[in-house]
Amino acid sequence: MESPRICLTLTGSTLAENVAILEKYREYIDMAELRVDFLSDDEKLHARKFPAMAGLPCILTIRRSMDGGLFKEGEAARTILFARALSFADPDKKNNFEYVDFEDDFRISSLQEAVIAFGTKIIRSVHSMTEPVVNLRERLNQMSSTGFEIPKIAFMPQSLDDVRNLFEQAKSLTDNNHILLAMGPLGMPSRILGVKLKNYLTFTSPEESLKNLPTLSHMDPITLRTVYNFKNIKQDTAVYGITGWPLTYTSSPELHNKGFAEHDINAVYIPIRAENVSEAVAFADSVGIKGISVTVPHKEKVLNYVQAIDSRVKEIGASNTIVKRDDEWQAFNTDAPGFEKSLLEFTRLKNLRGKKIAIIGAGGAAKAIAYSIKKLHGKACIFNRTISKARLLAEQFGFKYASLGPESNKLLKKYSGIIIQTTSKGMNQSPPSTEQNDPLYFYDFTGRELLFDIIYVPASTPVMTRAAQAGCRVCNGFNMLKYQGYEQFELFTGEKY
């Protein structure tokens, strides 16, 4: 079955603006969707000209506000706009809209007959912005009444289980004359793995206008083609991924997909957002995913859903990697070796003998880091807002512990030779430092500390910026991500990165 077409959704206010954006992405797309509901009032009247201006197959869409669009003038006005944009068909079909998007409840017989006569295909769509659409196969059959129609069902999932159900229902479909999409961040797998859903096309948006369709979570076509190698994904392509919550950004797909390409491995690595790790494992079992990178906040709870753990995971009590082998999920931890290598490079040390180290946080990442510090012969104190969690982790490795706040300043200074920040505070945040984005807002750096923050987006978190301004040497978590990713890649594929 052929790869789904890549459609660029255009939401500029003028035809000229849309054509200019299209030029940037032309080599990455197969077709374009003109969202007439985004055009200025004057430009709406000239939508008919767009296919000739674009020079590639085009979809005409005038989306109602009830379906997530901007058109509010009523169905009579919308019908007239459709008719105007589709009228006076050119003998050269390339100058006509190849597709028009009519909602399932928008059935104007005269308009539909004219469209079919012109040779334009109808995308018959349903958009559910609040809940999943059930009984997909039955609904698809109901929506398509002629051979000129491509039924489209798009819904807003409430959980990853809703997306899993979409993939399960799609297994019974035998052709690719449909479009099935889960919208929003949870639905990203349905866009990347369109071939697994047997989709006719997948929608993308220009990076410049992603903000115009924020609820849909479109991806730009360059990322889809170059990071995810979309056109090379087939039915037999092996799938791997990363799960976490909210998982707003991750560099792991770029790392792993580049590795697959360089080793000529038929595989793809995707983001799998899941509020509960049980949903991620169930999704993986359903879709046939072979391995998952596990990030915040699932590194400890994932152990409840695996059948085997390696010795390192057993000692740490957290896993950042699970692999399906012999129909069993096996848990591994590559955070620890990734951290060790990057920390020693940063500190220019061979081990941590004689070093007093502050570990900020007590979650799954902190567990791997505490394990590594013990292995490297360092002494540490765990600082965490929930003192009971700090105590449990400290007792596991024979370290000290304290609360994370101004009351622990004296002890923090004692263990401030190397400070390792393991919490999510500061992720996707910019300076200046505040109590909300800086876990050490109460601490005054002297310039003698070494600060290692495992966050890598942004490259310099608020606490890193503040420490650097005081004269400290600082390091983010990018190399740790890279090194642990190399080990994951080998666990996934059996090949060294």
CSV table of C-alpha atoms in Angstrom, one decimal:
chain,number,residue,atom,x,y,z
A,1,MET,CA,0.0,0.0,0.0
A,2,GLU,CA,1.4,3.4,-1.0
A,3,SER,CA,2.5,6.0,1.4
A,4,PRO,CA,-0.2,8.6,2.4
A,5,ARG,CA,0.1,11.9,0.5
A,6,ILE,CA,1.4,14.9,2.4
A,7,CYS,CA,-1.0,17.8,2.4
A,8,LEU,CA,0.1,21.3,3.4
A,9,THR,CA,-2.8,23.2,5.1
A,10,LEU,CA,-2.6,26.9,4.2
A,11,THR,CA,-4.1,29.5,6.6
A,12,GLY,CA,-2.7,32.8,5.3
A,13,SER,CA,-5.0,35.8,4.9
A,14,THR,CA,-4.3,36.2,1.1
A,15,LEU,CA,-3.8,33.9,-1.8
A,16,ALA,CA,-0.4,35.5,-2.5
A,17,GLU,CA,0.8,34.9,1.1
A,18,ASN,CA,-0.3,31.2,0.8
A,19,VAL,CA,1.5,30.7,-2.5
A,20,ALA,CA,4.7,32.3,-1.0
A,21,ILE,CA,4.6,29.9,1.9
A,22,LEU,CA,3.8,26.9,-0.4
A,23,GLU,CA,7.0,27.6,-2.4
A,24,LYS,CA,9.1,27.0,0.7
A,25,TYR,CA,7.6,23.6,1.3
A,26,ARG,CA,6.9,22.5,-2.3
A,27,GLU,CA,9.5,19.8,-2.5
A,28,TYR,CA,8.2,18.2,0.8
A,29,ILE,CA,4.5,18.0,-0.1
A,30,ASP,CA,2.2,16.3,-2.6
A,31,MET,CA,-0.8,18.7,-2.3
A,32,ALA,CA,-2.2,21.7,-0.5
A,33,GLU,CA,-5.4,22.6,1.3
A,34,LEU,CA,-6.6,26.1,1.0
A,35,ARG,CA,-8.5,27.1,4.1
A,36,VAL,CA,-10.8,29.8,2.7
A,37,ASP,CA,-12.2,30.5,6.2
A,38,PHE,CA,-8.8,32.1,7.0
A,39,LEU,CA,-8.8,34.4,4.0
A,40,SER,CA,-9.7,38.1,4.3
A,41,ASP,CA,-13.3,38.8,3.0
A,42,ASP,CA,-12.0,40.2,-0.3
A,43,GLU,CA,-9.7,37.3,-0.9
A,44,LYS,CA,-12.4,34.8,-0.2
A,45,LEU,CA,-14.1,35.9,-3.4
A,46,HIS,CA,-11.0,35.0,-5.5
A,47,ALA,CA,-10.4,31.5,-4.1
A,48,ARG,CA,-11.2,30.1,-7.6
A,49,LYS,CA,-7.8,31.3,-8.8
A,50,PHE,CA,-5.7,29.4,-6.3
A,51,PRO,CA,-5.2,26.0,-8.0
A,52,ALA,CA,-3.6,27.6,-11.1
A,53,MET,CA,-1.4,29.8,-8.8
A,54,ALA,CA,-0.4,26.8,-6.7
A,55,GLY,CA,0.5,24.4,-9.5
A,56,LEU,CA,-0.2,21.2,-7.6
A,57,PRO,CA,-3.4,19.3,-6.5
A,58,CYS,CA,-5.5,21.4,-4.1
A,59,ILE,CA,-8.3,20.9,-1.6
A,60,LEU,CA,-11.0,23.6,-1.1
A,61,THR,CA,-12.0,23.8,2.5
A,62,ILE,CA,-14.3,26.4,4.2
A,63,ARG,CA,-14.3,25.1,7.8
A,64,ARG,CA,-17.2,26.1,10.1
A,65,SER,CA,-16.5,27.4,13.6
A,66,MET,CA,-18.4,24.4,15.1
A,67,ASP,CA,-15.8,22.1,13.4
A,68,GLY,CA,-12.8,24.1,14.6
A,69,GLY,CA,-12.7,26.6,11.7
A,70,LEU,CA,-13.3,30.4,11.4
A,71,PHE,CA,-16.4,30.6,9.2
A,72,LYS,CA,-19.3,32.0,11.1
A,73,GLU,CA,-21.6,33.5,8.4
A,74,GLY,CA,-24.0,30.6,8.0
A,75,GLU,CA,-24.6,27.8,5.6
A,76,ALA,CA,-26.2,29.9,2.8
A,77,ALA,CA,-23.2,32.2,2.6
A,78,ARG,CA,-20.8,29.2,2.7
A,79,THR,CA,-22.7,27.4,-0.1
A,80,ILE,CA,-22.3,30.5,-2.3
A,81,LEU,CA,-18.6,30.6,-1.6
A,82,PHE,CA,-18.2,27.0,-2.4
A,83,ALA,CA,-20.1,27.5,-5.7
A,84,ARG,CA,-18.1,30.5,-6.6
A,85,ALA,CA,-14.7,28.8,-5.9
A,86,LEU,CA,-15.7,25.7,-8.0
A,87,SER,CA,-17.5,27.4,-10.9
A,88,PHE,CA,-16.3,27.8,-14.5
A,89,ALA,CA,-14.3,24.6,-14.6
A,90,ASP,CA,-11.1,24.9,-16.7
A,91,PRO,CA,-10.6,22.3,-19.4
A,92,ASP,CA,-7.2,21.8,-17.9
A,93,LYS,CA,-8.1,20.0,-14.7
A,94,LYS,CA,-4.8,21.2,-13.1
A,95,ASN,CA,-6.4,24.6,-12.8
A,96,ASN,CA,-9.4,23.3,-10.8
A,97,PHE,CA,-9.6,22.2,-7.2
A,98,GLU,CA,-9.0,18.5,-7.3
A,99,TYR,CA,-10.7,18.0,-4.0
A,100,VAL,CA,-13.4,19.8,-1.9
A,101,ASP,CA,-14.1,19.1,1.8
A,102,PHE,CA,-17.8,18.8,2.5
A,103,GLU,CA,-18.9,17.9,6.0
A,104,ASP,CA,-21.1,14.8,6.4
A,105,ASP,CA,-24.1,17.0,7.3
A,106,PHE,CA,-23.5,19.4,4.4
A,107,ARG,CA,-25.3,17.7,1.5
A,108,ILE,CA,-26.4,20.2,-1.2
A,109,SER,CA,-27.4,18.0,-4.1
A,110,SER,CA,-27.0,20.6,-6.9
A,111,LEU,CA,-23.5,21.5,-5.6
A,112,GLN,CA,-22.5,17.9,-5.1
A,113,GLU,CA,-23.6,16.9,-8.7
A,114,ALA,CA,-21.7,19.9,-10.2
A,115,VAL,CA,-18.6,18.9,-8.3
A,116,ILE,CA,-18.8,15.3,-9.5
A,117,ALA,CA,-19.4,16.5,-13.1
A,118,PHE,CA,-16.2,18.7,-12.9
A,119,GLY,CA,-14.2,15.6,-11.8
A,120,THR,CA,-13.6,17.0,-8.4
A,121,LYS,CA,-13.4,14.4,-5.5
A,122,ILE,CA,-15.3,15.0,-2.3
A,123,ILE,CA,-13.6,14.6,1.0
A,124,ARG,CA,-16.7,13.8,3.2
A,125,SER,CA,-15.6,14.8,6.7
A,126,VAL,CA,-16.7,14.5,10.3
A,127,HIS,CA,-14.9,16.5,13.0
A,128,SER,CA,-15.6,15.6,16.6
A,129,MET,CA,-13.9,18.2,18.9
A,130,THR,CA,-15.0,16.6,22.2
A,131,GLU,CA,-15.1,12.9,21.9
A,132,PRO,CA,-13.9,9.9,19.8
A,133,VAL,CA,-15.9,8.5,16.9
A,134,VAL,CA,-16.8,4.9,17.5
A,135,ASN,CA,-17.7,2.1,15.0
A,136,LEU,CA,-15.3,3.5,12.4
A,137,ARG,CA,-15.9,1.0,9.6
A,138,GLU,CA,-19.7,1.4,9.7
A,139,ARG,CA,-19.4,5.2,9.8
A,140,LEU,CA,-17.0,5.3,6.9
A,141,ASN,CA,-19.4,3.2,4.8
A,142,GLN,CA,-22.3,5.5,5.7
A,143,MET,CA,-20.3,8.6,4.7
A,144,SER,CA,-19.3,7.5,1.2
A,145,SER,CA,-22.3,7.2,-1.1
A,146,THR,CA,-20.4,7.6,-4.4
A,147,GLY,CA,-17.1,6.5,-5.8
A,148,PHE,CA,-16.0,10.2,-5.8
A,149,GLU,CA,-15.9,10.5,-2.0
A,150,ILE,CA,-13.1,10.0,0.4
A,151,PRO,CA,-14.5,9.8,4.0
A,152,LYS,CA,-12.6,11.6,6.7
A,153,ILE,CA,-13.0,11.2,10.4
A,154,ALA,CA,-11.0,13.5,12.8
A,155,PHE,CA,-11.6,13.5,16.5
A,156,MET,CA,-10.1,15.0,19.6
A,157,PRO,CA,-8.9,12.1,21.9
A,158,GLN,CA,-9.2,12.5,25.6
A,159,SER,CA,-6.5,9.9,26.3
A,160,LEU,CA,-4.0,7.7,24.5
A,161,ASP,CA,-6.5,4.9,24.9
A,162,ASP,CA,-8.7,6.7,22.4
A,163,VAL,CA,-5.8,6.8,19.9
A,164,ARG,CA,-5.1,3.1,20.5
A,165,ASN,CA,-8.7,2.3,19.7
A,166,LEU,CA,-8.4,4.2,16.4
A,167,PHE,CA,-5.5,2.0,15.4
A,168,GLU,CA,-7.3,-1.2,16.5
A,169,GLN,CA,-10.4,-0.4,14.4
A,170,ALA,CA,-8.3,0.5,11.4
A,171,LYS,CA,-6.8,-3.0,11.3
A,172,SER,CA,-10.0,-4.3,9.6
A,173,LEU,CA,-9.9,-1.8,6.8
A,174,THR,CA,-8.7,-3.1,3.5
A,175,ASP,CA,-8.2,0.0,1.3
A,176,ASN,CA,-6.7,3.5,1.7
A,177,ASN,CA,-9.7,5.5,0.5
A,178,HIS,CA,-10.2,7.2,3.8
A,179,ILE,CA,-8.6,9.7,6.2
A,180,LEU,CA,-8.5,8.8,10.0
A,181,LEU,CA,-6.9,11.3,12.3
A,182,ALA,CA,-6.7,11.8,16.1
A,183,MET,CA,-6.2,15.5,16.7
A,184,GLY,CA,-4.1,17.3,19.3
A,185,PRO,CA,-0.8,16.3,20.9
A,186,LEU,CA,-2.1,12.9,21.9
A,187,GLY,CA,-2.9,12.2,18.3
A,188,MET,CA,0.6,12.7,16.9
A,189,PRO,CA,1.1,8.9,16.2
A,190,SER,CA,-1.9,9.0,13.8
A,191,ARG,CA,-0.2,11.6,11.6
A,192,ILE,CA,3.2,10.0,11.5
A,193,LEU,CA,1.9,6.4,11.2
A,194,GLY,CA,-0.7,7.2,8.6
A,195,VAL,CA,0.3,4.2,6.5
A,196,LYS,CA,-0.5,1.9,9.5
A,197,LEU,CA,-4.0,3.5,9.4
A,198,LYS,CA,-4.1,3.0,5.6
A,199,ASN,CA,-4.7,6.7,5.2
A,200,TYR,CA,-5.1,8.5,1.9
A,201,LEU,CA,-3.3,11.5,3.2
A,202,THR,CA,-2.0,13.3,6.2
A,203,PHE,CA,-2.2,17.0,7.0
A,204,THR,CA,0.7,19.3,7.9
A,205,SER,CA,1.1,23.0,8.4
A,206,PRO,CA,3.9,25.5,7.7
A,207,GLU,CA,6.0,26.2,10.7
A,208,GLU,CA,5.2,29.9,10.2
A,209,SER,CA,1.5,29.3,10.9
A,210,LEU,CA,1.3,26.4,13.3
A,211,LYS,CA,-0.2,28.8,15.8
A,212,ASN,CA,-3.2,29.2,13.5
A,213,LEU,CA,-4.3,25.7,14.3
A,214,PRO,CA,-3.1,25.1,17.8
A,215,THR,CA,-5.7,22.5,18.8
A,216,LEU,CA,-4.8,20.2,15.9
A,217,SER,CA,-1.0,19.9,16.7
A,218,HIS,CA,0.0,19.7,13.0
A,219,MET,CA,3.6,19.0,12.2
A,220,ASP,CA,5.5,20.9,9.5
A,221,PRO,CA,6.2,18.9,6.4
A,222,ILE,CA,10.0,19.3,6.6
A,223,THR,CA,10.0,17.7,10.1
A,224,LEU,CA,7.7,15.0,8.9
A,225,ARG,CA,9.9,14.1,5.9
A,226,THR,CA,13.4,14.7,7.4
A,227,VAL,CA,13.1,13.7,11.0
A,228,TYR,CA,10.5,10.9,10.7
A,229,ASN,CA,11.4,9.8,7.1
A,230,PHE,CA,7.6,9.7,6.5
A,231,LYS,CA,7.8,8.5,2.9
A,232,ASN,CA,9.8,5.5,3.9
A,233,ILE,CA,7.4,4.2,6.6
A,234,LYS,CA,5.6,1.0,5.3
A,235,GLN,CA,3.3,-1.5,6.8
A,236,ASP,CA,6.2,-3.6,7.9
A,237,THR,CA,8.3,-0.7,9.4
A,238,ALA,CA,9.3,-1.4,13.0
A,239,VAL,CA,8.1,1.3,15.4
A,240,TYR,CA,9.8,2.6,18.5
A,241,GLY,CA,9.0,5.7,20.6
A,242,ILE,CA,9.3,7.8,23.7
A,243,THR,CA,6.6,8.3,26.3
A,244,GLY,CA,6.1,10.8,29.0
A,245,TRP,CA,3.8,13.6,30.2
A,246,PRO,CA,3.4,16.2,29.0
A,247,LEU,CA,6.3,15.5,26.6
A,248,THR,CA,6.1,18.9,25.0
A,249,TYR,CA,9.5,18.6,23.4
A,250,THR,CA,12.0,15.8,22.8
A,251,SER,CA,15.1,15.5,20.7
A,252,SER,CA,15.1,11.7,20.8
A,253,PRO,CA,13.2,11.1,17.5
A,254,GLU,CA,15.8,13.0,15.6
A,255,LEU,CA,18.6,11.0,17.3
A,256,HIS,CA,17.1,7.6,16.8
A,257,ASN,CA,15.6,8.2,13.3
A,258,LYS,CA,19.0,9.4,12.1
A,259,GLY,CA,20.5,6.3,13.4
A,260,PHE,CA,18.0,4.1,11.7
A,261,ALA,CA,18.6,5.8,8.4
A,262,GLU,CA,22.4,5.6,8.7
A,263,HIS,CA,22.2,1.9,9.5
A,264,ASP,CA,19.6,1.3,6.8
A,265,ILE,CA,17.2,-0.1,9.4
A,266,ASN,CA,13.5,-0.2,8.4
A,267,ALA,CA,12.2,1.6,11.6
A,268,VAL,CA,10.7,4.8,12.9
A,269,TYR,CA,10.8,6.4,16.4
A,270,ILE,CA,7.8,8.6,17.4
A,271,PRO,CA,6.6,10.6,20.4
A,272,ILE,CA,3.8,8.8,22.4
A,273,ARG,CA,2.3,11.2,24.9
A,274,ALA,CA,0.6,9.4,27.8
A,275,GLU,CA,-0.6,10.7,31.1
A,276,ASN,CA,-0.5,7.2,32.5
A,277,VAL,CA,2.3,4.8,31.6
A,278,SER,CA,-0.2,1.9,31.5
A,279,GLU,CA,-1.8,3.6,28.4
A,280,ALA,CA,1.6,3.8,26.7
A,281,VAL,CA,2.3,0.1,27.2
A,282,ALA,CA,-1.2,-0.8,26.0
A,283,PHE,CA,-0.7,1.4,22.9
A,284,ALA,CA,2.6,-0.2,22.2
A,285,ASP,CA,1.2,-3.7,22.5
A,286,SER,CA,-1.7,-2.9,20.2
A,287,VAL,CA,0.4,-1.1,17.5
A,288,GLY,CA,3.3,-3.6,17.7
A,289,ILE,CA,5.9,-1.1,19.1
A,290,LYS,CA,9.2,-2.9,19.9
A,291,GLY,CA,10.8,-0.5,22.3
A,292,ILE,CA,10.0,2.6,24.3
A,293,SER,CA,12.2,5.3,25.9
A,294,VAL,CA,10.6,6.3,29.2
A,295,THR,CA,10.8,9.9,30.6
A,296,VAL,CA,9.2,12.1,33.2
A,297,PRO,CA,7.1,11.1,35.2
A,298,HIS,CA,6.9,7.4,34.3
A,299,LYS,CA,10.4,6.0,35.1
A,300,GLU,CA,9.4,4.4,38.3
A,301,LYS,CA,5.8,3.4,37.6
A,302,VAL,CA,6.7,1.7,34.3
A,303,LEU,CA,8.2,-1.1,36.4
A,304,ASN,CA,4.7,-2.2,37.2
A,305,TYR,CA,4.1,-3.1,33.6
A,306,VAL,CA,7.2,-5.1,32.6
A,307,GLN,CA,7.9,-8.8,33.0
A,308,ALA,CA,11.7,-8.6,33.5
A,309,ILE,CA,14.3,-6.1,34.8
A,310,ASP,CA,18.0,-6.1,34.5
A,311,SER,CA,20.4,-5.8,37.5
A,312,ARG,CA,21.0,-2.1,37.0
A,313,VAL,CA,17.3,-1.3,37.1
A,314,LYS,CA,16.8,-3.5,40.1
A,315,GLU,CA,19.5,-1.5,42.0
A,316,ILE,CA,18.3,1.9,40.8
A,317,GLY,CA,14.5,1.3,41.1
A,318,ALA,CA,13.7,3.2,37.9
A,319,SER,CA,13.8,2.5,34.1
A,320,ASN,CA,14.1,4.8,31.1
A,321,THR,CA,14.0,2.0,28.5
A,322,ILE,CA,11.7,-0.9,27.9
A,323,VAL,CA,12.2,-3.4,25.1
A,324,LYS,CA,9.8,-6.1,23.8
A,325,ARG,CA,11.6,-9.5,23.6
A,326,ASP,CA,10.0,-12.9,23.3
A,327,ASP,CA,6.6,-11.3,23.9
A,328,GLU,CA,7.8,-9.8,27.2
A,329,TRP,CA,8.6,-6.3,28.2
A,330,GLN,CA,12.1,-6.0,29.6
A,331,ALA,CA,13.3,-2.9,31.6
A,332,PHE,CA,16.7,-1.3,31.3
A,333,ASN,CA,18.3,1.9,32.5
A,334,THR,CA,20.6,3.9,30.2
A,335,ASP,CA,20.3,7.1,32.1
A,336,ALA,CA,23.1,6.0,34.5
A,337,PRO,CA,25.9,5.3,32.0
A,338,GLY,CA,24.8,8.3,29.9
A,339,PHE,CA,25.0,10.5,33.0
A,340,GLU,CA,28.4,9.1,34.1
A,341,LYS,CA,30.1,9.7,30.8
A,342,SER,CA,28.7,13.3,30.4
A,343,LEU,CA,29.4,14.2,34.0
A,344,LEU,CA,33.0,13.0,33.9
A,345,GLU,CA,33.6,14.8,30.6
A,346,PHE,CA,32.2,18.0,32.2
A,347,THR,CA,34.1,17.8,35.4
A,348,ARG,CA,37.3,16.5,33.8
A,349,LEU,CA,37.5,13.8,36.5
A,350,LYS,CA,38.1,10.1,36.4
A,351,ASN,CA,35.9,9.5,39.5
A,352,LEU,CA,34.2,11.4,42.3
A,353,ARG,CA,36.3,10.4,45.3
A,354,GLY,CA,36.4,13.1,47.9
A,355,LYS,CA,33.6,15.1,46.2
A,356,LYS,CA,30.5,16.3,48.0
A,357,ILE,CA,27.6,16.5,45.6
A,358,ALA,CA,24.1,17.9,45.9
A,359,ILE,CA,21.4,16.1,44.0
A,360,ILE,CA,18.4,18.3,43.5
A,361,GLY,CA,15.2,16.2,43.2
A,362,ALA,CA,14.3,12.6,44.0
A,363,GLY,CA,12.5,11.2,41.0
A,364,GLY,CA,13.4,8.5,38.5
A,365,ALA,CA,16.2,10.5,37.0
A,366,ALA,CA,17.6,11.3,40.4
A,367,LYS,CA,17.6,7.6,41.2
A,368,ALA,CA,19.9,6.8,38.3
A,369,ILE,CA,22.1,9.7,39.1
A,370,ALA,CA,22.4,8.7,42.8
A,371,TYR,CA,23.3,5.2,41.6
A,372,SER,CA,26.1,6.6,39.4
A,373,ILE,CA,27.5,8.9,42.1
A,374,LYS,CA,27.7,5.9,44.4
A,375,LYS,CA,29.4,3.9,41.7
A,376,LEU,CA,31.9,6.7,41.1
A,377,HIS,CA,32.7,6.9,44.9
A,378,GLY,CA,31.2,10.3,45.5
A,379,LYS,CA,29.3,11.5,48.6
A,380,ALA,CA,26.0,13.1,48.1
A,381,CYS,CA,23.0,14.8,49.8
A,382,ILE,CA,19.5,14.5,48.3
A,383,PHE,CA,17.5,17.7,48.4
A,384,ASN,CA,13.8,17.4,47.6
A,385,ARG,CA,10.6,19.3,48.4
A,386,THR,CA,9.0,16.1,49.7
A,387,ILE,CA,11.4,15.1,52.4
A,388,SER,CA,10.1,11.5,52.7
A,389,LYS,CA,11.1,10.8,49.0
A,390,ALA,CA,14.5,12.4,49.7
A,391,ARG,CA,15.0,10.1,52.7
A,392,LEU,CA,14.0,6.9,50.8
A,393,LEU,CA,16.5,7.7,48.0
A,394,ALA,CA,19.2,8.7,50.4
A,395,GLU,CA,18.9,5.6,52.5
A,396,GLN,CA,19.0,3.4,49.4
A,397,PHE,CA,22.5,4.6,48.6
A,398,GLY,CA,23.8,5.7,52.0
A,399,PHE,CA,23.6,9.4,51.4
A,400,LYS,CA,22.3,12.3,53.4
A,401,TYR,CA,19.0,14.1,52.7
A,402,ALA,CA,17.3,17.4,53.3
A,403,SER,CA,14.3,19.5,52.3
A,404,LEU,CA,14.7,21.7,49.2
A,405,GLY,CA,14.3,25.3,50.4
A,406,PRO,CA,16.0,28.2,52.2
A,407,GLU,CA,16.1,26.2,55.5
A,408,SER,CA,18.7,23.8,53.9
A,409,ASN,CA,21.0,26.5,52.6
A,410,LYS,CA,23.8,25.7,55.1
A,411,LEU,CA,23.8,22.0,54.2
A,412,LEU,CA,23.6,22.8,50.5
A,413,LYS,CA,26.7,25.0,50.7
A,414,LYS,CA,28.5,22.0,52.3
A,415,TYR,CA,27.6,19.8,49.3
A,416,SER,CA,27.9,22.4,46.6
A,417,GLY,CA,31.1,21.3,45.0
A,418,ILE,CA,29.0,19.7,42.2
A,419,ILE,CA,25.3,20.5,42.0
A,420,ILE,CA,23.2,18.2,39.9
A,421,GLN,CA,19.7,19.4,39.0
A,422,THR,CA,17.3,16.6,38.1
A,423,THR,CA,13.9,18.2,38.4
A,424,SER,CA,11.7,19.4,35.5
A,425,LYS,CA,11.8,23.0,36.8
A,426,GLY,CA,13.3,25.3,34.2
A,427,MET,CA,12.2,23.1,31.2
A,428,ASN,CA,11.1,25.3,28.3
A,429,GLN,CA,11.6,28.3,30.6
A,430,SER,CA,13.6,31.4,30.0
A,431,PRO,CA,15.4,33.8,32.4
A,432,PRO,CA,15.0,35.7,34.7
A,433,SER,CA,15.1,33.2,37.6
A,434,THR,CA,11.9,32.9,39.7
A,435,GLU,CA,10.7,30.6,42.4
A,436,GLN,CA,8.5,28.9,39.7
A,437,ASN,CA,11.3,28.2,37.2
A,438,ASP,CA,14.4,27.9,39.4
A,439,PRO,CA,14.6,25.0,41.9
A,440,LEU,CA,17.5,26.8,43.7
A,441,TYR,CA,16.0,30.3,43.7
A,442,PHE,CA,17.0,30.7,47.3
A,443,TYR,CA,20.7,29.8,46.8
A,444,ASP,CA,23.4,32.4,46.1
A,445,PHE,CA,26.1,30.9,43.8
A,446,THR,CA,29.7,31.8,44.8
A,447,GLY,CA,31.2,31.0,41.4
A,448,ARG,CA,33.1,28.0,42.7
A,449,GLU,CA,30.3,25.5,42.1
A,450,LEU,CA,30.0,23.2,39.1
A,451,LEU,CA,26.3,23.0,38.0
A,452,PHE,CA,25.0,20.1,35.9
A,453,ASP,CA,21.3,20.5,34.9
A,454,ILE,CA,19.9,17.4,33.1
A,455,ILE,CA,17.4,19.6,31.2
A,456,TYR,CA,18.5,20.4,27.6
A,457,VAL,CA,15.6,22.7,26.4
A,458,PRO,CA,16.4,25.5,26.7
A,459,ALA,CA,20.2,25.1,26.4
A,460,SER,CA,20.6,27.4,29.4
A,461,THR,CA,17.8,27.1,32.1
A,462,PRO,CA,17.2,30.0,34.5
A,463,VAL,CA,19.3,28.4,37.2
A,464,MET,CA,22.1,27.7,34.7
A,465,THR,CA,22.1,31.3,33.5
A,466,ARG,CA,22.2,32.6,37.1
A,467,ALA,CA,25.0,30.3,38.0
A,468,ALA,CA,27.0,31.2,34.9
A,469,GLN,CA,26.6,34.9,35.7
A,470,ALA,CA,28.1,34.2,39.1
A,471,GLY,CA,31.2,32.6,37.5
A,472,CYS,CA,30.2,29.0,37.7
A,473,ARG,CA,31.0,26.4,35.1
A,474,VAL,CA,27.6,24.9,33.9
A,475,CYS,CA,26.5,22.0,31.7
A,476,ASN,CA,23.1,21.0,30.4
A,477,GLY,CA,21.8,17.5,29.8
A,478,PHE,CA,22.2,17.3,26.0
A,479,ASN,CA,25.3,15.0,26.1
A,480,MET,CA,23.6,12.9,28.7
A,481,LEU,CA,20.6,12.6,26.4
A,482,LYS,CA,22.9,11.7,23.5
A,483,TYR,CA,24.9,9.1,25.4
A,484,GLN,CA,21.9,7.4,27.0
A,485,GLY,CA,20.2,7.4,23.6
A,486,TYR,CA,23.2,5.6,22.0
A,487,GLU,CA,22.8,2.8,24.5
A,488,GLN,CA,19.0,2.7,23.9
A,489,PHE,CA,19.6,2.4,20.2
A,490,GLU,CA,21.8,-0.6,20.8
A,491,LEU,CA,19.2,-2.2,23.0
A,492,PHE,CA,16.5,-1.6,20.4
A,493,THR,CA,18.5,-2.7,17.3
A,494,GLY,CA,21.5,-4.7,18.4
A,495,GLU,CA,23.7,-2.2,16.5
A,496,LYS,CA,26.1,0.3,17.9
A,497,TYR,CA,24.9,3.8,17.1
